[in-house]
Tab-separated table of C-alpha atoms in Angstrom:
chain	number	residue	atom	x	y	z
A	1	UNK	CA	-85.245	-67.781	101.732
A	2	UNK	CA	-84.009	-69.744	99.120
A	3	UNK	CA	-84.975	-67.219	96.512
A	4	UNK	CA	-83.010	-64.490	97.767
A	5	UNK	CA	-79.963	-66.037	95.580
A	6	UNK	CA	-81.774	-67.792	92.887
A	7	UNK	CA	-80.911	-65.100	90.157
A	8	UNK	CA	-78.035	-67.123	88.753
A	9	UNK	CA	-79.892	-70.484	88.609
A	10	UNK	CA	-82.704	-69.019	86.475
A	11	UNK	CA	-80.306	-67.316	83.916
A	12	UNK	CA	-78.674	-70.942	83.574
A	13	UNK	CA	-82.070	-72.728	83.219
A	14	UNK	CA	-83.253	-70.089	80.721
A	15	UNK	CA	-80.382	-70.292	79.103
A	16	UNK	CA	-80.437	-74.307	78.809
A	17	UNK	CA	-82.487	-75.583	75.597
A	18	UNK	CA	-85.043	-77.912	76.051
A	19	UNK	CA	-83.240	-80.806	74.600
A	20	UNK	CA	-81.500	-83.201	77.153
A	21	UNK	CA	-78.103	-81.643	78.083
A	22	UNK	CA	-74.921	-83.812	78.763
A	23	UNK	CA	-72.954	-83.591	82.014
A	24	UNK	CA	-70.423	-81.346	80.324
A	25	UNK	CA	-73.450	-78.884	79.144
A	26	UNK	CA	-75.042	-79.164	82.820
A	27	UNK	CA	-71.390	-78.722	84.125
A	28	UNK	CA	-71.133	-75.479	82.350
A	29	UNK	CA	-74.465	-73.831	83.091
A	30	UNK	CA	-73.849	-74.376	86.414
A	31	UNK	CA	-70.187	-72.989	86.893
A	32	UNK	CA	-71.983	-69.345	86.638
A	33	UNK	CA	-73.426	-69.604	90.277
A	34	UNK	CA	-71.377	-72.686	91.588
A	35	UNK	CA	-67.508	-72.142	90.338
A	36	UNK	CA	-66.303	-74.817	92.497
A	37	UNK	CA	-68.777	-77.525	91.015
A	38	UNK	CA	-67.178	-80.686	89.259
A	39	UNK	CA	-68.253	-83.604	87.174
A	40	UNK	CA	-67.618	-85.536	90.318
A	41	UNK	CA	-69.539	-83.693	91.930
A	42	UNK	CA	-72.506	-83.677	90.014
A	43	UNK	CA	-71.938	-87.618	89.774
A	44	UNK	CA	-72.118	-87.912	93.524
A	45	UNK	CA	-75.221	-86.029	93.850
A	46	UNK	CA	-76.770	-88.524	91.544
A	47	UNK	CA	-75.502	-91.160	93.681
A	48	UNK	CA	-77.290	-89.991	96.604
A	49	UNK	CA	-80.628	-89.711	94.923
A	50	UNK	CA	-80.328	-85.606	94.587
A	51	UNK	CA	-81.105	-85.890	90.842
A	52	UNK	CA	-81.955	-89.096	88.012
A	53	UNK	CA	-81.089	-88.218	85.020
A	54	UNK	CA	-82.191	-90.075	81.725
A	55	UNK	CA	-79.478	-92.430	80.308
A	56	UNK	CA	-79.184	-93.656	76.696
A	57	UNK	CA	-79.459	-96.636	75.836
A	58	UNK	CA	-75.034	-96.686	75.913
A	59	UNK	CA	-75.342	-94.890	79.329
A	60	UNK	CA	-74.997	-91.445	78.994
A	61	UNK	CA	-76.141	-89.137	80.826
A	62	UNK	CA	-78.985	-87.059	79.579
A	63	UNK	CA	-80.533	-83.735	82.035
A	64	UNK	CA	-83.641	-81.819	81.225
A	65	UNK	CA	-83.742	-78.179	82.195
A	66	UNK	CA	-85.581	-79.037	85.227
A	67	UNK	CA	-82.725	-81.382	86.359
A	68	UNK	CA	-80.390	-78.640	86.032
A	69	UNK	CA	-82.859	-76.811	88.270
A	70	UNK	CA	-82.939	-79.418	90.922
A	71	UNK	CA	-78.901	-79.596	90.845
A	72	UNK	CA	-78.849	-75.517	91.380
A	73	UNK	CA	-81.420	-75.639	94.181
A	74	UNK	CA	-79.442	-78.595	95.984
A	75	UNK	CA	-75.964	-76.822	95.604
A	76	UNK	CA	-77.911	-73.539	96.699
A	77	UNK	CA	-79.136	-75.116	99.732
A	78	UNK	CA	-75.629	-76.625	100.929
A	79	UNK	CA	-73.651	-72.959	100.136
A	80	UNK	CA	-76.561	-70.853	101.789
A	81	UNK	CA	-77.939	-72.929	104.494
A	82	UNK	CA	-75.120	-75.644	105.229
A	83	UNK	CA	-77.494	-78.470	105.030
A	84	UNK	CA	-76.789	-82.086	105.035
A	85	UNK	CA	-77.975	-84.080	101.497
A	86	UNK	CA	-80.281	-86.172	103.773
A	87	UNK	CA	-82.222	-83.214	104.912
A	88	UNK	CA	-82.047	-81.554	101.486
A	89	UNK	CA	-83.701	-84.870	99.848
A	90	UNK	CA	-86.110	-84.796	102.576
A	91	UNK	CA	-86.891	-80.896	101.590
A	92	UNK	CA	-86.990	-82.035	97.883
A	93	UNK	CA	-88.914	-85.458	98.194
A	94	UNK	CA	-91.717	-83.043	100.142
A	95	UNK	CA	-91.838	-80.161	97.412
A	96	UNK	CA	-92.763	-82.979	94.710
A	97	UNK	CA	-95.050	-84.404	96.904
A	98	UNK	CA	-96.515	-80.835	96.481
A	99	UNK	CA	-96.328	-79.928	99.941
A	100	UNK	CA	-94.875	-76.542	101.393
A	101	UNK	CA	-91.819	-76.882	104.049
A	102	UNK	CA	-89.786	-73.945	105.085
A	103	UNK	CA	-85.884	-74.177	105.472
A	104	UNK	CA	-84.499	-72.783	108.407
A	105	UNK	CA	-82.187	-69.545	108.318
A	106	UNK	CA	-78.254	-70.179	106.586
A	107	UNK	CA	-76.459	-72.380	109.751
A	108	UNK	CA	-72.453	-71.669	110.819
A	109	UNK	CA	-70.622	-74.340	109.327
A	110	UNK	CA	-70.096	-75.937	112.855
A	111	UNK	CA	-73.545	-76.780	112.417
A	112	UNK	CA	-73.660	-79.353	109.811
A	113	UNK	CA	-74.143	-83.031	111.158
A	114	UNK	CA	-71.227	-85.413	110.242
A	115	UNK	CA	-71.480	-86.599	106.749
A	116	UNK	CA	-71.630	-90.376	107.989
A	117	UNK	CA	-74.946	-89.467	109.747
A	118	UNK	CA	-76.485	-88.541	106.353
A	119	UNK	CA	-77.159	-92.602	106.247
A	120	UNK	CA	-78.858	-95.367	108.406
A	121	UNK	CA	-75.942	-96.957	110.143
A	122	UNK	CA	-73.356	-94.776	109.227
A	123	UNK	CA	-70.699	-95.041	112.248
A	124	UNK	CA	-71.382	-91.548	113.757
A	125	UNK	CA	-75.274	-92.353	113.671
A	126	UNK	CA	-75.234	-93.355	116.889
A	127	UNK	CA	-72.282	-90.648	118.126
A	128	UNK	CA	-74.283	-87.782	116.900
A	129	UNK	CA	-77.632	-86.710	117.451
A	130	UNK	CA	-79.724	-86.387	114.153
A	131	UNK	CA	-80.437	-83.216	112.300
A	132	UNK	CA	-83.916	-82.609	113.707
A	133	UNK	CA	-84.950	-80.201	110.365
A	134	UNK	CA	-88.322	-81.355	108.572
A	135	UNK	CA	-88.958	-83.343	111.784
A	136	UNK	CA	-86.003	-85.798	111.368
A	137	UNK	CA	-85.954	-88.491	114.069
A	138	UNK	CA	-82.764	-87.628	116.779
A	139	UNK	CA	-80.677	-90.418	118.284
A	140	UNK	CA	-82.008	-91.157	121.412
A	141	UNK	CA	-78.870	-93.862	122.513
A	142	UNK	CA	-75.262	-92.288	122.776
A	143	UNK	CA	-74.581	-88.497	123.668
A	144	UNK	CA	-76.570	-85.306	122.756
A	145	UNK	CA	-73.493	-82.783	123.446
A	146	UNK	CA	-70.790	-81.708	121.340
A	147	UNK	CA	-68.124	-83.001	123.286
A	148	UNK	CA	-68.634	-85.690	126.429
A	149	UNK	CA	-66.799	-86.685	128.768
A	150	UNK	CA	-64.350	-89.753	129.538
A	151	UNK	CA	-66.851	-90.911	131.974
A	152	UNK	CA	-69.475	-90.514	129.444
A	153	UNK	CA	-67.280	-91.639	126.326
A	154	UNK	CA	-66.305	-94.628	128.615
A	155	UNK	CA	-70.256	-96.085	128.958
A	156	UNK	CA	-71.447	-95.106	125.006
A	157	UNK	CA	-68.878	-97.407	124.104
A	158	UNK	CA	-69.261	-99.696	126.938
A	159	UNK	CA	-65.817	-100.063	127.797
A	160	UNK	CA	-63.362	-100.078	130.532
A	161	UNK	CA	-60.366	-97.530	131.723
A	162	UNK	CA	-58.066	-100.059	130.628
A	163	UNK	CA	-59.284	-100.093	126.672
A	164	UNK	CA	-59.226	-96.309	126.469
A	165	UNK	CA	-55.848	-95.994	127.543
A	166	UNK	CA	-54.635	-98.764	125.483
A	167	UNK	CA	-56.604	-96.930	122.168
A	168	UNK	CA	-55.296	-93.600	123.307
A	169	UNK	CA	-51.596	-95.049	123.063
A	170	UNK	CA	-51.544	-96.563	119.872
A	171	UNK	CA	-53.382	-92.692	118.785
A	172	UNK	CA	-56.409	-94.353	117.822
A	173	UNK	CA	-58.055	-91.588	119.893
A	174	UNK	CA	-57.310	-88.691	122.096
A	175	UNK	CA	-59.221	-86.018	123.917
A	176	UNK	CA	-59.376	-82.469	122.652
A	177	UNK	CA	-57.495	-79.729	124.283
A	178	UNK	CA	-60.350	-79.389	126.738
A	179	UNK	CA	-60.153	-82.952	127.633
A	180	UNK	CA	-63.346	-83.917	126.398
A	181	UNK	CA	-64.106	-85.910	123.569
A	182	UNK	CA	-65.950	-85.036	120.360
A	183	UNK	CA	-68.716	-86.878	118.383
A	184	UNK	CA	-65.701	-88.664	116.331
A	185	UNK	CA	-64.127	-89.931	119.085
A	186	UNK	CA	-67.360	-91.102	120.189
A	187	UNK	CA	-68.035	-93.596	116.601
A	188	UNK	CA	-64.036	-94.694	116.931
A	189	UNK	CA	-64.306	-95.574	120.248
A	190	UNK	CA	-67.414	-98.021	119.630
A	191	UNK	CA	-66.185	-99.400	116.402
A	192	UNK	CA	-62.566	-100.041	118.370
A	193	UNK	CA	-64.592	-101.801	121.223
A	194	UNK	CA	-66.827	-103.811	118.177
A	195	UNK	CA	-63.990	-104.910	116.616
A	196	UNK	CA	-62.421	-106.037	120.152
A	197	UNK	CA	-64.916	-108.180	120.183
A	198	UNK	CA	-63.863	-110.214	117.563
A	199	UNK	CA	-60.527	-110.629	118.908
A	200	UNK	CA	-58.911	-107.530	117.061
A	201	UNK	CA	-56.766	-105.183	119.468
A	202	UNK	CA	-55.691	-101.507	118.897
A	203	UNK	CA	-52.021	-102.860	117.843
A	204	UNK	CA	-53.969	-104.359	114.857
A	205	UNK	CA	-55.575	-100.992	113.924
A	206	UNK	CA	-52.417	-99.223	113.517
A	207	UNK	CA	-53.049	-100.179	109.720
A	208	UNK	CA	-56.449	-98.693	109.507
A	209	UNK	CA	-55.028	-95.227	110.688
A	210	UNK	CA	-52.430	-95.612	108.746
A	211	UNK	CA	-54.671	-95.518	105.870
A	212	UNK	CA	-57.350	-93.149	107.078
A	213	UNK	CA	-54.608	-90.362	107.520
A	214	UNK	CA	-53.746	-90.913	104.077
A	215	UNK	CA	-56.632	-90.952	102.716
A	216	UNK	CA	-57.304	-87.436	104.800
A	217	UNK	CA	-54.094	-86.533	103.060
A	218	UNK	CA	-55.470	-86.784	99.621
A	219	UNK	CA	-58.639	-85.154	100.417
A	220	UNK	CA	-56.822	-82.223	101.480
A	221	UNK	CA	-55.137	-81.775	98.627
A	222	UNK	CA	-58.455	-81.309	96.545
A	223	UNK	CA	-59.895	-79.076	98.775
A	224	UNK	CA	-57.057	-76.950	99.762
A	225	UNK	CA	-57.564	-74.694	96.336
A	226	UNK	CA	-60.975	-73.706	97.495
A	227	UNK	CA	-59.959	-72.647	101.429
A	228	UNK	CA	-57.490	-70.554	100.058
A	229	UNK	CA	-60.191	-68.748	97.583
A	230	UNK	CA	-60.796	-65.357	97.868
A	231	UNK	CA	-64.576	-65.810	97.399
A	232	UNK	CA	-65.720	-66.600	101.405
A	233	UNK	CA	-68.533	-68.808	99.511
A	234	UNK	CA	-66.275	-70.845	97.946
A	235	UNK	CA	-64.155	-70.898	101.182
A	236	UNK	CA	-67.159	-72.316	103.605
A	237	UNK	CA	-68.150	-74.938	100.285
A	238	UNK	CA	-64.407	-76.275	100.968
A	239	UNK	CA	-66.375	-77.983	103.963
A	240	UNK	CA	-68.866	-79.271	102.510
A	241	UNK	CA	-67.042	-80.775	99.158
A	242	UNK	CA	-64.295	-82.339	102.391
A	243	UNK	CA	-67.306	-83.722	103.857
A	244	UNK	CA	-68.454	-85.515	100.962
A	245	UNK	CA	-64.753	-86.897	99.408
A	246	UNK	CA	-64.593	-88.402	102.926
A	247	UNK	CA	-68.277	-90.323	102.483
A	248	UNK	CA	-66.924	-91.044	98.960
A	249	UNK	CA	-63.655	-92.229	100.144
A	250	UNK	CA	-65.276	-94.337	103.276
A	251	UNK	CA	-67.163	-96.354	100.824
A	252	UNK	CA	-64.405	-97.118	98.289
A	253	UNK	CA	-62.551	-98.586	101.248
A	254	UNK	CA	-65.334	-100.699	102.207
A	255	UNK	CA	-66.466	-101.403	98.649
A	256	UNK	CA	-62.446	-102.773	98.236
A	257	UNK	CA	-62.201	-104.608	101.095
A	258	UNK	CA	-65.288	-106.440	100.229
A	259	UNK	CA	-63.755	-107.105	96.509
A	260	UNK	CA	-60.559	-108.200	98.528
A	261	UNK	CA	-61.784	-110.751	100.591
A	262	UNK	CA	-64.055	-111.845	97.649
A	263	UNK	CA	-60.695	-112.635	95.456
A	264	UNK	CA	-58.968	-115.027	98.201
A	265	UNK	CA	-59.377	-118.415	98.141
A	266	UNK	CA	-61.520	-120.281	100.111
């Protein structure tokens, strides 16, 4: 239960005064229980609805102790449990509705749905079945295995023999060493075929991996310091924090690409 590690959470919360706290204070109180939490971090969470904090009238940021609560119970419930922040806002949305829901038992990390399924139309939403906790809707349109096959990889994205190949030799997607093809491979493979639609072919994508790869590159340089912690915690919350950077980094990429075709003449 989630109570079995809640110890640290209430020292921090006890120890917070009742005045509103600024990120730095919250940042601190937390570090206790969660050493691998950042500012960023904390931001993010906001982002996604996890926590509203008061802001001054310049913008600060200002968290009660019960924010600081919230923030411990949310980080609690991704180290112990391995659950994805739609689920967990689900769990929280339900306990201030005053209702009682149970979580399930801590998951393997293998468990955790892909961070762009957290979202309505996120491009593995319809790769991926749904996390089914607190009675989440699943997918009923694409695959419902962990890996498919190239027959079944071929009709999710409804395309020919001839397009895979050609995607597979520019290395915009490949089997695994099984020769099936993972949930991933799935969302590529229907965005590729999309975006052949509109007259782009995989020779024109070479760009986009270019950049993905990179931006992979940078994410694991942040996270690299916590898979090679001694604490196995802190190890299995290198996941997680990956996860997230890449949601964070998929929508600065769409967020500039908007502001880029914005700024060109018309």
């Amino acid at each position: 239960m989630l109570q079995s590690r809640s110890g640290g959470a209430r020292r921090g919360t006890a120890a917070a005064k009742s005045a509103p706290m600024s990120i730095g204070a919250v940042l601190n109180l937390l570090r206790d229980e969660f050493p691998e939490v950042t500012i960023s971090k904390i931001r993010f969470l906001e982002s996604e609805g996890l926590v509203e904090p008061q802001r001054t009238p310049s913008g600060y940021r200002k968290f009660t102790a019960a924010d600081v609560e919230r923030l411990s119970r949310v980080l609690r419930m991704q180290r112990d449990h391995y659950l994805p922040l739609r689920v967990i806002k689900e769990y929280l949305d339900a306990l201030d509705r005053g209702e009682e829901v149970a979580l399930p038992g801590p998951a393997r990390p293998s468990d955790v749905i892909d961070p762009f399924d957290s979202r309505e139309g996120g491009p593995a939403s319809a790769a991926a079945p749904r996390d089914r906790t607190l009675g989440g809707p699943a997918d009923t349109d694409g695959p419902r295995t962990a890996r498919v096959g190239r027959a079944e990889l071929l009709a999710a994205a409804e395309a020919e023999e001839e397009q895979l190949a050609e995607w597979e030799s520019y290395g915009l997607i490949g089997p695994g060493g099984d020769g099936g093809y993972d949930a991933e491979a799935v969302a590529i493979a229907r965005i590729v075929a999309d975006l052949g639609r509109y007259g782009l072919e995989p020779r024109h994508l070479r760009v986009v991996k270019a950049s993905a790869e990179r931006e992979a590159g940078l994410v694991e340089q942040v996270v690299a310091p916590l898979r090679r912690h001694r604490n196995p915690q802190t190890r299995a919350h290198a996941e997680t924090t990956a996860r997230e950077l890449a949601t964070l980094a998929v929508r600065l990429h769409a967020a500039l690409v908007q502001s880029a075709l914005k700024a060109r003449p018309r």
